[in-house]
XYZ file of C-alpha atoms in Angstrom:
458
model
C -1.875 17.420 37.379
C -5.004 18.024 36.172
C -6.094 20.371 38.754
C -3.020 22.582 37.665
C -3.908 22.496 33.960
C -7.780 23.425 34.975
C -6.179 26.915 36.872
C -4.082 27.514 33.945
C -6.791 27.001 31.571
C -9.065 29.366 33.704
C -6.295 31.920 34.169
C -6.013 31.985 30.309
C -9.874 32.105 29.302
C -9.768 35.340 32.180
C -6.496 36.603 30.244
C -8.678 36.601 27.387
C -11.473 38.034 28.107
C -10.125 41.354 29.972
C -7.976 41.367 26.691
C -10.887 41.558 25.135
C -10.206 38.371 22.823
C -13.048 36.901 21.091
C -14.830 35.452 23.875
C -16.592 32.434 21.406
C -13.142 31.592 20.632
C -11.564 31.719 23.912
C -14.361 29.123 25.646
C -14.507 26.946 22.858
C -11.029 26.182 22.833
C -10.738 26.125 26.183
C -13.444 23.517 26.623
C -12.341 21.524 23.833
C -8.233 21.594 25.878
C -10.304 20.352 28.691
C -11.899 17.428 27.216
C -9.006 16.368 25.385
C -7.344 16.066 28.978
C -10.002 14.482 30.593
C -9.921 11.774 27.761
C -5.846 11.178 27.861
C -5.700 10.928 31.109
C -8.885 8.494 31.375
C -11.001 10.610 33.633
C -13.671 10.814 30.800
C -14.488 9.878 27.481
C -15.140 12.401 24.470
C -18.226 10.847 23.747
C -20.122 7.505 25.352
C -18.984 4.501 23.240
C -22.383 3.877 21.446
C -21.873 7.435 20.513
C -18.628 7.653 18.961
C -17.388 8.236 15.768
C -14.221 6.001 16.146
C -11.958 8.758 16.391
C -10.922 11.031 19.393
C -10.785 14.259 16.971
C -13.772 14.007 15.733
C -15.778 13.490 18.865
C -14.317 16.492 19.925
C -16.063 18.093 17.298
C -19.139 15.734 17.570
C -19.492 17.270 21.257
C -19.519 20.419 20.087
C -22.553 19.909 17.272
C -24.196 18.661 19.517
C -24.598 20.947 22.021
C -25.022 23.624 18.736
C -27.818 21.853 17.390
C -29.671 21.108 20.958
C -29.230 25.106 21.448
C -29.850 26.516 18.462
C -33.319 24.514 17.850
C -34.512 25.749 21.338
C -32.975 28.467 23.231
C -31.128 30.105 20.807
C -34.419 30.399 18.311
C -36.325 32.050 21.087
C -33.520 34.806 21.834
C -33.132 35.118 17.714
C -36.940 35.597 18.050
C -37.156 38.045 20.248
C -34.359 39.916 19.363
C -35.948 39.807 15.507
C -39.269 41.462 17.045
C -37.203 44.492 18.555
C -35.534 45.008 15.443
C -38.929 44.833 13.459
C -40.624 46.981 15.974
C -38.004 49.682 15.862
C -37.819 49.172 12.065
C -42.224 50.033 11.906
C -41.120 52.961 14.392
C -43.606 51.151 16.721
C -41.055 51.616 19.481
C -40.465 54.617 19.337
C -43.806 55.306 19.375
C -44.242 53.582 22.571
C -41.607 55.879 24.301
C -43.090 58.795 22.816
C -46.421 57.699 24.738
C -44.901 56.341 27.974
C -42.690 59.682 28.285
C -45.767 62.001 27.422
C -47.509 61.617 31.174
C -44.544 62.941 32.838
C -44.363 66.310 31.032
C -46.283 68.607 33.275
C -44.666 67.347 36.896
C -43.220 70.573 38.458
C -40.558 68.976 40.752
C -37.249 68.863 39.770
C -35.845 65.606 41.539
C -39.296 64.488 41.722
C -39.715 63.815 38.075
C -36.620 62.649 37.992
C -37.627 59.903 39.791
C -40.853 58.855 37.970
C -38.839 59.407 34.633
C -37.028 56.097 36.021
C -40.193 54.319 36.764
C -41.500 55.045 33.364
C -38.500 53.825 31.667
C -38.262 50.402 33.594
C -41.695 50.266 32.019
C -41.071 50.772 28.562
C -37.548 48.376 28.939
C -40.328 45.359 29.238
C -40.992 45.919 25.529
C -37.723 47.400 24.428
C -35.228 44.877 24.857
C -32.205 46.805 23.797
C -30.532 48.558 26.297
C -28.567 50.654 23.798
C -31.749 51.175 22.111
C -34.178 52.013 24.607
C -31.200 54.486 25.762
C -30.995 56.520 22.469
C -35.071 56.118 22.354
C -35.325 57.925 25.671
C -32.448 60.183 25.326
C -34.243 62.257 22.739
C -37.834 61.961 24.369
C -37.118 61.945 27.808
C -33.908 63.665 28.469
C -35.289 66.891 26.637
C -37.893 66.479 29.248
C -35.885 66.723 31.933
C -33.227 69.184 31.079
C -35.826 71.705 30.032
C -37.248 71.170 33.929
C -33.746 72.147 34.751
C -32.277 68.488 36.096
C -28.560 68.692 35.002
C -27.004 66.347 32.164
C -25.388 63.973 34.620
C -28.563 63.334 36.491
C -30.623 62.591 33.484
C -28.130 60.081 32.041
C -27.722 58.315 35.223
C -31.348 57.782 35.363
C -31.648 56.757 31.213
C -28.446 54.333 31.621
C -30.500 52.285 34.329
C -33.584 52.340 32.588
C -32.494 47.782 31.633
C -30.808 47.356 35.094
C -32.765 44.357 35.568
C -33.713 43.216 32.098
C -37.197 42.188 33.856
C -39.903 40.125 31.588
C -40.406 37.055 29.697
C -38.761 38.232 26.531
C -35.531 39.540 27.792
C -32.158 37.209 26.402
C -30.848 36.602 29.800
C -33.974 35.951 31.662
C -34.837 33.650 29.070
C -32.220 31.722 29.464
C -31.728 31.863 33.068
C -35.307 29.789 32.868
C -34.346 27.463 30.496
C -31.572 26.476 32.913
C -33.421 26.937 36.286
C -36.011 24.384 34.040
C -39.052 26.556 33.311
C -40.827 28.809 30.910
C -39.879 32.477 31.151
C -43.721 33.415 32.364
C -43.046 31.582 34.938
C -39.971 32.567 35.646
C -40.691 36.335 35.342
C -43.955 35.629 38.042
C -42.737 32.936 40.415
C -39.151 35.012 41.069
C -38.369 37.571 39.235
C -40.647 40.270 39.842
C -40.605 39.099 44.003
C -37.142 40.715 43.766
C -37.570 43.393 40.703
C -40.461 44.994 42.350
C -38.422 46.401 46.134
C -35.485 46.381 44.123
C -37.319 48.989 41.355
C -38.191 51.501 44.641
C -35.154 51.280 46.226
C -33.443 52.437 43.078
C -36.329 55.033 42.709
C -35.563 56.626 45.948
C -31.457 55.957 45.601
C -31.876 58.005 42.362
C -33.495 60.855 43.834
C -31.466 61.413 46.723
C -28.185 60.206 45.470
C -28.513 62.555 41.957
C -29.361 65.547 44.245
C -26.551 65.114 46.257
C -24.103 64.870 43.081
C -25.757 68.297 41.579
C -25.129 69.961 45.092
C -21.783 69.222 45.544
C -20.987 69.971 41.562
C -22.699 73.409 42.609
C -25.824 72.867 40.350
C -28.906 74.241 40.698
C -32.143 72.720 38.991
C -33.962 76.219 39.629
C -31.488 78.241 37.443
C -31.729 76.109 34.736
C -35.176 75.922 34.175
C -35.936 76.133 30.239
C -33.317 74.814 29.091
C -33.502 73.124 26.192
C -30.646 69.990 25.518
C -28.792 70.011 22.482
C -28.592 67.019 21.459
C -26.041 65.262 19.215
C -28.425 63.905 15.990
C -26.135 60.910 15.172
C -27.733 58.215 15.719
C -30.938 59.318 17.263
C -33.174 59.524 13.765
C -36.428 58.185 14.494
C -39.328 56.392 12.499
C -42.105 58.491 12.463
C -45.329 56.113 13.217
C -48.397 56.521 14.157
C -49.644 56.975 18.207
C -51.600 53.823 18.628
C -48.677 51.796 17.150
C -47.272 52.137 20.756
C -49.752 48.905 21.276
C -47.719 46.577 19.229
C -44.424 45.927 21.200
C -46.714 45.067 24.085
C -48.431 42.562 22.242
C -46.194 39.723 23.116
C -45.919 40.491 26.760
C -49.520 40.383 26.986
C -50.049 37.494 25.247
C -47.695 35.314 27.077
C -48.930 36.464 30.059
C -52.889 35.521 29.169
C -52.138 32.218 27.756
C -49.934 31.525 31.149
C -51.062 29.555 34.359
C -52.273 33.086 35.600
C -55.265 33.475 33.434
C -56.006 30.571 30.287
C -53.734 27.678 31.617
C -55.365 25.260 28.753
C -53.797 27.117 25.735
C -49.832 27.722 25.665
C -47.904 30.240 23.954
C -44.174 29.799 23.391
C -42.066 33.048 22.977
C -41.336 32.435 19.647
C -44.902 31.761 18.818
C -45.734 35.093 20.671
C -43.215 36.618 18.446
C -43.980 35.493 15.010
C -47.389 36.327 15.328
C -46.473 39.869 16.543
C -44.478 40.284 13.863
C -47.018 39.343 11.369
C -49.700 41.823 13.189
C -47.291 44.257 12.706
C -47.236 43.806 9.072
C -51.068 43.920 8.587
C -50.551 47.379 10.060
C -47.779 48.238 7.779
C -50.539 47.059 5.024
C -53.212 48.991 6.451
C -51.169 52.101 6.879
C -48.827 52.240 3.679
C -51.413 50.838 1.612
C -48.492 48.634 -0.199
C -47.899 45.029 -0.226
C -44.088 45.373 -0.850
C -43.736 47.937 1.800
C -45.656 45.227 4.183
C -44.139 42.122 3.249
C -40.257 44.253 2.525
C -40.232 44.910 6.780
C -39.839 40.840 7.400
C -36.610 41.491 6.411
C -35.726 43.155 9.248
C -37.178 40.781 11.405
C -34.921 37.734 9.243
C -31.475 40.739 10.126
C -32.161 41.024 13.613
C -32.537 37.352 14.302
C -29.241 36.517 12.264
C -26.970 39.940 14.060
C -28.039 37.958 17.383
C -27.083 34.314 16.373
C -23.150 35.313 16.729
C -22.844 37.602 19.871
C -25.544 35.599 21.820
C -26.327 32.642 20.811
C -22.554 31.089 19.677
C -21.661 32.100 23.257
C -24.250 30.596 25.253
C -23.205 27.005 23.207
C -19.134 27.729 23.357
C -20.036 28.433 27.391
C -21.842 25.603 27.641
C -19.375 23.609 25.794
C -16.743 25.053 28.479
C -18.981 24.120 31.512
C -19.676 20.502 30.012
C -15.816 20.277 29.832
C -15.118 21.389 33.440
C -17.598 18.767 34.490
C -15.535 16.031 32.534
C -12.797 16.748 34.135
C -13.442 16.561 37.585
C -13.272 20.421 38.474
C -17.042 21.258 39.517
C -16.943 18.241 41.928
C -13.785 19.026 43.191
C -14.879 22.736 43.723
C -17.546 21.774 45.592
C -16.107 19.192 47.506
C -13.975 21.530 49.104
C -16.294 24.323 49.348
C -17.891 21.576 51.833
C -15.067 20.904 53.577
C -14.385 24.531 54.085
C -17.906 24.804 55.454
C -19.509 27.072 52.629
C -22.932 27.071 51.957
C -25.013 27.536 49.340
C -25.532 31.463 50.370
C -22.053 32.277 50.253
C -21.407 30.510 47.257
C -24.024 32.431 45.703
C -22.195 35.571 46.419
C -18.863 34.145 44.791
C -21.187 33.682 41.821
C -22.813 36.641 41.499
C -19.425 38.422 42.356
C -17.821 36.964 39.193
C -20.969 37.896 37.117
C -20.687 41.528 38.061
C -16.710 41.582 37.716
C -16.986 40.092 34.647
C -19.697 42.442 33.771
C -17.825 45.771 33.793
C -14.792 44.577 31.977
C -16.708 43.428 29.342
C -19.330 46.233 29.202
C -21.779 43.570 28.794
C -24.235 41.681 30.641
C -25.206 39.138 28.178
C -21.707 38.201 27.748
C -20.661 37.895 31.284
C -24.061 35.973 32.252
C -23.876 33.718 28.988
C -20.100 33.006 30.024
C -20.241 31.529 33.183
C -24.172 31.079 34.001
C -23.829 27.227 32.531
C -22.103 26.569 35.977
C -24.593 27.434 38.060
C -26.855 24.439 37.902
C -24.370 21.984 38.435
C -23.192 23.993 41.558
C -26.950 24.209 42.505
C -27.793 20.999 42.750
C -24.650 19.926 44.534
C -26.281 22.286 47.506
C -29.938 20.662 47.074
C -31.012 24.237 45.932
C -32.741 24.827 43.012
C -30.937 26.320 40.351
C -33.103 29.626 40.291
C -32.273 30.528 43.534
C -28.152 31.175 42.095
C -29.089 31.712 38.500
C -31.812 35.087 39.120
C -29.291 36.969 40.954
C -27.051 36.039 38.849
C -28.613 37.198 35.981
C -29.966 40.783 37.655
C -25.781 41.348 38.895
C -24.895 40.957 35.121
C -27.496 43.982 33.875
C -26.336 45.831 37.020
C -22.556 45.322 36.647
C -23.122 46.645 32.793
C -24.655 49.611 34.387
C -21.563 50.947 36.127
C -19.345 49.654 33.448
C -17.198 52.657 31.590
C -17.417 50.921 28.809
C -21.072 49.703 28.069
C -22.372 50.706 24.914
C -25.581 52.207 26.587
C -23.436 54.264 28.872
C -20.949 55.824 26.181
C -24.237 56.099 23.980
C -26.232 58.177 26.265
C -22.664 60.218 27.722
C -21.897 61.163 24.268
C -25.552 62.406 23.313
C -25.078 64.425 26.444
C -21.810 65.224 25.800
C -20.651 64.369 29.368
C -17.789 61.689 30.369
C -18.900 57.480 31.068
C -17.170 58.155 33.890
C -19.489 61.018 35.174
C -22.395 59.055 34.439
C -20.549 55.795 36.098
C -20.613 57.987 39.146
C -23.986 58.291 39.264
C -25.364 55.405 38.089
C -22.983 53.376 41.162
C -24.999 54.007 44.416
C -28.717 53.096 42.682
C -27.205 49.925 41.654
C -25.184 49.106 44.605
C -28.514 49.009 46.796
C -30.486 47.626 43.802
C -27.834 44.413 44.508
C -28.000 44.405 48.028
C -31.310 44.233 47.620
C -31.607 41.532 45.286
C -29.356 39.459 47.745
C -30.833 39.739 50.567
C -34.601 39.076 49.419
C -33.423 36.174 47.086
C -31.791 34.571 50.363
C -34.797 35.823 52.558
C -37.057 34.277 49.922
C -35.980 31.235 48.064
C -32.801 30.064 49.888
């Protein structure tokens, strides 16, 4: 019986999703159905007895705190954090600043397909300090994309290559690497070092090349021709793309974190540690003395923590709510007997930990483009993937990294990601076009990921 309730509850919280229901809402009360079966028919109680209130109802609830407050005082502070630094920075204009710089290098390449190509290097760069993919995408498509239209690449090709730019949402201060370390059970430095970048880096030149030959091909066969476009200049569609003027060197300050967590790391000075959030306040406050030095006012200084405070509190809801109403779902499909029995008969059925990594990370990217969001579908169903883990006697990174690079690579091929209709409508071509090209790159950046993640951890 209880099986059968589990596959309705499942079919409903997958209803409700691709309907686009609140997906907070839809977990929650799916995980709290599940509990409340697992305690009437005996299979588990709400809470431990030394830890009830008394009364079923309200240990429902009490479950629920509790995972809130254990998430919200850790993980979810550091992804508030970090998401209040990128606000901040773009607030100082210090980011756009440090596209302006990153882009500048590129300018005088001759080759068509060529620069094309390095333009995508150069933004995977600049996405370890720009953490938005929405963001970064506006940032570069009025720096870079004038770049490369005036050097004759067509609209199409330049999107594609902008709408990858946070494919992999590489670095310590990205929200779903983050929290794919706090469940694989380590700091994101290490996280970033041990694994990620052992996959990121061959994953970053197969892209490259994918890009170059796969974007040439698409201009060929839609009859375009870089070499009669030369000097063109993009017109660009201004909503939305005002920028901050700021000074050059205040390009430095969005890489202050990332440096900083990576001196004060096991790779260089293992005898002083540096939290993300410590990383980021301290940013933050760096980037006010340079507000003070450069405004010359103490209101204009101290007025940009507010931005910092706003972009911590827009991220509580979307992000952090979800990762403790997923949890809260995965806690309750634990209580109830389905994980085991899941894995018991993947066992039987002779399934090993490889292929049930590829069930995994084929959910992730499903989910993915239906939602048009990475951090959703990782955040959704990521709180599994321990539990599923250790049943193998793998570590959890091993199904959590790819994982978590199929989510930012599903988003990248979705229709409906915000970066994607962003950067189409700037260009003023169709998501659809841009889906186009954006779906070979990322189809052998996840082959790629696969088979090095099973080559190298598993």
């Amino acid at each position: 019986m209880e099986l059968l309730f589990v596959s309705f509850v499942l079919i409903a919280v997958v209803y409700g999703i691709v309907k686009d229901y609140n997906p907070q809402a839809v977990l929650a009360l799916a995980g709290m159905s599940l509990f409340t079966l697992a305690y009437w028919l005996g299979l588990h109680p709400i809470l431990p007895a030394d830890k009830s209130t008394g009364f079923a109802l309200f240990d429902l609830f009490e479950v629920f705190k509790g995972i809130f407050s254990y998430r919200a005082a850790g993980l979810g502070l550091t992804i508030m954090a970090v998401a209040g630094f990128a606000t901040y920075m773009s607030h100082i204009g210090a980011s756009q600043a440090l596209v302006r710089v990153a882009v500048k290098p590129v300018a005088g390449i001759q080759s068509s397909y060529l620069m094309l190509a390095i333009c995508y290097l150069v933004a995977v760069f600049v996405s370890l300090f720009v953490t938005s993919a929405t963001g970064l995408g506006l940032l570069l498509m009025v720096t870079m994309y004038p770049v490369m239209r005036n050097l004759g690449i067509s609209p199409a090709s330049a999107c594609g290559v902008i709408a990858t730019s946070q494919a992999f949402e590489i670095g310590p201060t990205q929200t779903n690497a983050i929290f794919s370390a706090g469940q694989s059970g380590m700091d994101p430095t290490s996280y970033f070092v041990d694994y990620q970048i052992w996959l990121v880096a061959p994953m970053l030149l197969v892209t490259m090349v994918l890009h170059f030959f796969w974007q040439r091909h698409c201009d060929r066969k839609d009859g375009w021709d870089p070499a009669q476009h030369r000097g063109d200049h993009a017109e660009l569609d201004e909503q939305g793309t005002d920028e901050v003027k700021a000074p050059t060197w205040y390009a430095l300050l969005p890489i202050i974190p990332f440096v900083l967590m990576m001196t004060f790391s096991k790779l260089l000075v293992s005898d002083i540690k540096m939290s993300v959030e410590v990383a980021m306040l301290l940013s933050v406050f760096l980037g006010m003395l340079c507000e003070l030095l450069r405004s010359r006012s103490v209101r204009t200084a101290f007025a940009g923590l507010s931005s910092f405070l706003d972009g911590m509190g827009k991220v509580f809801g979307p992000v952090v709510a979800l990762i403790v109403c997923a949890e809260l779902f995965a806690e309750s499909l634990k209580a109830i007997g389905a994980i085991d029995t899941l894995l018991h008969s993947a066992s039987n059925a002779g399934i090993g930990s490889g292929l049930m990594t590829l069930v995994m990370v084929g959910l992730i990217m499903v989910a993915a483009v239906i939602m048009g969001s990475g951090n959703a579908a990782f955040l959704s169903f990521s709180t599994l993937a321990p539990a599923v883990a250790a049943k193998f006697g793998v570590p959890a990174v091993t199904m959590l990294l790819p994982m978590q690079l199929a989510s930012s690579i599903g988003r990248s091929i979705s229709p409906i990601a915000a970066v994607l209709i962003a950067c189409a409508g700037i260009a003023k071509v169709s998501p659809f076009v841009v889906v186009k090209r954006t779906s070979v790159p990322m189809a052998g950046a996840l082959l790629t990921a696969l088979a090095l993640n099973y080559l190298l951890f598993m």
